[in-house]
Amino acid sequence: TGKSITLKDLVEDTSKDAVRYFFTSRSIDTMMDYDVDLALKKNNENPVYYVNYAHARICSILKDHEVKAEDGYKFETINSNAAYNVLVKLKEFEKVVEKSARNYEPHLITNYVYELASLFHSYYAKEKIVTDDVKYTNERLMLCKAVKITIYNALNLIGIKSPERM
């Protein structure tokens, strides 16, 4: 429409987290369309909501269950492709952060955390986390905790809050 809007107005109309997420989700040398309606949605279409929901979902799971982490623990019951995909994505985080910092490309972190949230949601839909089997449950809780920590750290790097409840 040719109408201009200030960053302050954008933050007031949506949220600081939404503005930060959308602005850091694109490379600085690409054009960006800021969809105010999308930024206001409280569903999985909104990428900020989608990532925050993964974090809040894990917080909810962990709130009711104690994770017994041990140094050098070997996962013995995790064997699904969905879990493997999450583990592979978790392993990439350090390299993504290094490349993002080295090349001044924060969108790499934003895109990474969205992909991790997507893989977690897929994993959660396919696999039961809490069962009567203590070892099975604990291994999945450790995986969830690793995802939670990584989402928190990724969002923190780009200045976005990680809610524990939604």
GROMACS .gro file of C-alpha atoms in nm:
model
  166
    1THR     CA    1   0.000   0.000   0.000
    2GLY     CA    2   0.302   0.225   0.021
    3LYS     CA    3   0.228   0.304   0.384
    4SER     CA    4   0.529   0.316   0.613
    5ILE     CA    5   0.528   0.204   0.973
    6THR     CA    6   0.786   0.257   1.243
    7LEU     CA    7   0.961  -0.025   1.422
    8LYS     CA    8   0.810   0.103   1.746
    9ASP     CA    9   0.460   0.070   1.598
   10LEU     CA   10   0.542  -0.278   1.471
   11VAL     CA   11   0.651  -0.386   1.820
   12GLU     CA   12   0.339  -0.233   1.974
   13ASP     CA   13   0.111  -0.398   1.715
   14THR     CA   14   0.268  -0.744   1.749
   15SER     CA   15   0.546  -0.804   2.004
   16LYS     CA   16   0.917  -0.751   2.051
   17ASP     CA   17   0.975  -1.125   2.017
   18ALA     CA   18   0.779  -1.148   1.692
   19VAL     CA   19   0.965  -0.854   1.541
   20ARG     CA   20   1.302  -0.996   1.642
   21TYR     CA   21   1.215  -1.341   1.512
   22PHE     CA   22   1.084  -1.221   1.176
   23PHE     CA   23   1.369  -0.975   1.124
   24THR     CA   24   1.635  -1.232   1.209
   25SER     CA   25   1.472  -1.509   1.004
   26ARG     CA   26   1.595  -1.366   0.675
   27SER     CA   27   1.938  -1.292   0.543
   28ILE     CA   28   2.018  -0.922   0.552
   29ASP     CA   29   2.056  -0.917   0.173
   30THR     CA   30   1.705  -1.050   0.100
   31MET     CA   31   1.376  -0.865   0.092
   32MET     CA   32   1.139  -0.926   0.379
   33ASP     CA   33   0.764  -0.901   0.408
   34TYR     CA   34   0.650  -0.861   0.766
   35ASP     CA   35   0.309  -1.022   0.793
   36VAL     CA   36   0.143  -0.856   1.093
   37ASP     CA   37  -0.153  -1.094   1.080
   38LEU     CA   38   0.080  -1.395   1.089
   39ALA     CA   39   0.282  -1.245   1.374
   40LEU     CA   40  -0.039  -1.208   1.578
   41LYS     CA   41  -0.162  -1.563   1.525
   42LYS     CA   42  -0.154  -1.793   1.825
   43ASN     CA   43  -0.118  -2.115   1.629
   44ASN     CA   44   0.141  -2.322   1.447
   45GLU     CA   45   0.131  -2.100   1.138
   46ASN     CA   46   0.320  -1.836   1.336
   47PRO     CA   47   0.684  -1.952   1.355
   48VAL     CA   48   0.749  -1.769   1.684
   49TYR     CA   49   0.449  -1.937   1.843
   50TYR     CA   50   0.551  -2.274   1.694
   51VAL     CA   51   0.901  -2.262   1.844
   52ASN     CA   52   0.778  -2.125   2.178
   53TYR     CA   53   0.513  -2.396   2.192
   54ALA     CA   54   0.780  -2.668   2.157
   55HIS     CA   55   0.967  -2.515   2.452
   56ALA     CA   56   0.653  -2.479   2.664
   57ARG     CA   57   0.542  -2.834   2.579
   58ILE     CA   58   0.874  -2.975   2.700
   59CYS     CA   59   0.860  -2.762   3.016
   60SER     CA   60   0.518  -2.910   3.086
   61ILE     CA   61   0.647  -3.265   3.043
   62LEU     CA   62   0.955  -3.205   3.258
   63LYS     CA   63   0.759  -3.026   3.532
   64ASP     CA   64   0.594  -3.353   3.633
   65HIS     CA   65   0.886  -3.590   3.578
   66GLU     CA   66   1.238  -3.600   3.715
   67VAL     CA   67   1.518  -3.659   3.467
   68LYS     CA   68   1.800  -3.878   3.591
   69ALA     CA   69   2.096  -3.777   3.378
   70GLU     CA   70   2.426  -3.958   3.414
   71ASP     CA   71   2.764  -3.875   3.262
   72GLY     CA   72   2.855  -4.107   2.978
   73TYR     CA   73   2.502  -4.245   2.959
   74LYS     CA   74   2.432  -4.461   2.656
   75PHE     CA   75   2.085  -4.447   2.509
   76GLU     CA   76   1.962  -4.800   2.464
   77THR     CA   77   1.588  -4.769   2.399
   78ILE     CA   78   1.585  -4.476   2.156
   79ASN     CA   79   1.579  -4.625   1.809
   80SER     CA   80   1.320  -4.442   1.598
   81ASN     CA   81   1.393  -4.227   1.294
   82ALA     CA   82   1.205  -3.937   1.451
   83ALA     CA   83   1.429  -3.945   1.761
   84TYR     CA   84   1.739  -3.989   1.548
   85ASN     CA   85   1.645  -3.681   1.342
   86VAL     CA   86   1.614  -3.476   1.661
   87LEU     CA   87   1.950  -3.600   1.787
   88VAL     CA   88   2.121  -3.515   1.458
   89LYS     CA   89   1.971  -3.166   1.464
   90LEU     CA   90   2.083  -3.114   1.825
   91LYS     CA   91   2.438  -3.204   1.726
   92GLU     CA   92   2.438  -2.930   1.458
   93PHE     CA   93   2.371  -2.646   1.703
   94GLU     CA   94   2.731  -2.561   1.789
   95LYS     CA   95   2.834  -2.538   1.423
   96VAL     CA   96   2.529  -2.328   1.337
   97VAL     CA   97   2.614  -2.081   1.613
   98GLU     CA   98   2.978  -2.064   1.505
   99LYS     CA   99   2.888  -2.004   1.141
  100SER     CA  100   2.620  -1.752   1.234
  101ALA     CA  101   2.865  -1.551   1.446
  102ARG     CA  102   3.154  -1.577   1.203
  103ASN     CA  103   2.946  -1.463   0.903
  104TYR     CA  104   2.711  -1.222   1.086
  105GLU     CA  105   2.411  -1.431   0.983
  106PRO     CA  106   2.162  -1.456   1.271
  107HIS     CA  107   1.903  -1.606   1.036
  108LEU     CA  108   2.095  -1.934   1.056
  109ILE     CA  109   2.003  -1.961   1.425
  110THR     CA  110   1.641  -1.861   1.365
  111ASN     CA  111   1.603  -2.116   1.087
  112TYR     CA  112   1.781  -2.380   1.295
  113VAL     CA  113   1.554  -2.339   1.597
  114TYR     CA  114   1.244  -2.358   1.376
  115GLU     CA  115   1.370  -2.681   1.220
  116LEU     CA  116   1.450  -2.824   1.564
  117ALA     CA  117   1.102  -2.735   1.691
  118SER     CA  118   0.949  -2.896   1.382
  119LEU     CA  119   1.147  -3.216   1.434
  120PHE     CA  120   1.052  -3.221   1.802
  121HIS     CA  121   0.680  -3.174   1.727
  122SER     CA  122   0.700  -3.458   1.475
  123TYR     CA  123   0.883  -3.679   1.725
  124TYR     CA  124   0.632  -3.597   1.999
  125ALA     CA  125   0.341  -3.688   1.770
  126LYS     CA  126   0.495  -4.027   1.682
  127GLU     CA  127   0.636  -4.146   2.011
  128LYS     CA  128   0.511  -4.175   2.365
  129ILE     CA  129   0.746  -3.998   2.607
  130VAL     CA  130   0.622  -4.118   2.945
  131THR     CA  131   0.548  -4.488   3.002
  132ASP     CA  132   0.569  -4.740   3.285
  133ASP     CA  133   0.918  -4.837   3.168
  134VAL     CA  134   1.153  -4.621   3.378
  135LYS     CA  135   1.457  -4.653   3.149
  136TYR     CA  136   1.253  -4.587   2.833
  137THR     CA  137   1.089  -4.282   2.990
  138ASN     CA  138   1.411  -4.140   3.134
  139GLU     CA  139   1.590  -4.161   2.798
  140ARG     CA  140   1.310  -3.971   2.629
  141LEU     CA  141   1.301  -3.715   2.909
  142MET     CA  142   1.676  -3.659   2.863
  143LEU     CA  143   1.619  -3.606   2.490
  144CYS     CA  144   1.337  -3.360   2.566
  145LYS     CA  145   1.556  -3.174   2.813
  146ALA     CA  146   1.833  -3.142   2.552
  147VAL     CA  147   1.582  -2.998   2.305
  148LYS     CA  148   1.449  -2.756   2.568
  149ILE     CA  149   1.797  -2.631   2.654
  150THR     CA  150   1.887  -2.589   2.288
  151ILE     CA  151   1.567  -2.402   2.202
  152TYR     CA  152   1.620  -2.176   2.503
  153ASN     CA  153   1.982  -2.105   2.406
  154ALA     CA  154   1.898  -2.043   2.039
  155LEU     CA  155   1.616  -1.803   2.119
  156ASN     CA  156   1.826  -1.631   2.384
  157LEU     CA  157   2.098  -1.565   2.126
  158ILE     CA  158   1.852  -1.371   1.912
  159GLY     CA  159   1.689  -1.199   2.210
  160ILE     CA  160   1.362  -1.389   2.226
  161LYS     CA  161   1.195  -1.517   2.542
  162SER     CA  162   1.123  -1.888   2.592
  163PRO     CA  163   0.796  -1.920   2.783
  164GLU     CA  164   0.748  -2.218   3.010
  165ARG     CA  165   0.371  -2.206   2.969
  166MET     CA  166   0.143  -2.100   2.687
   0.00000   0.00000   0.00000
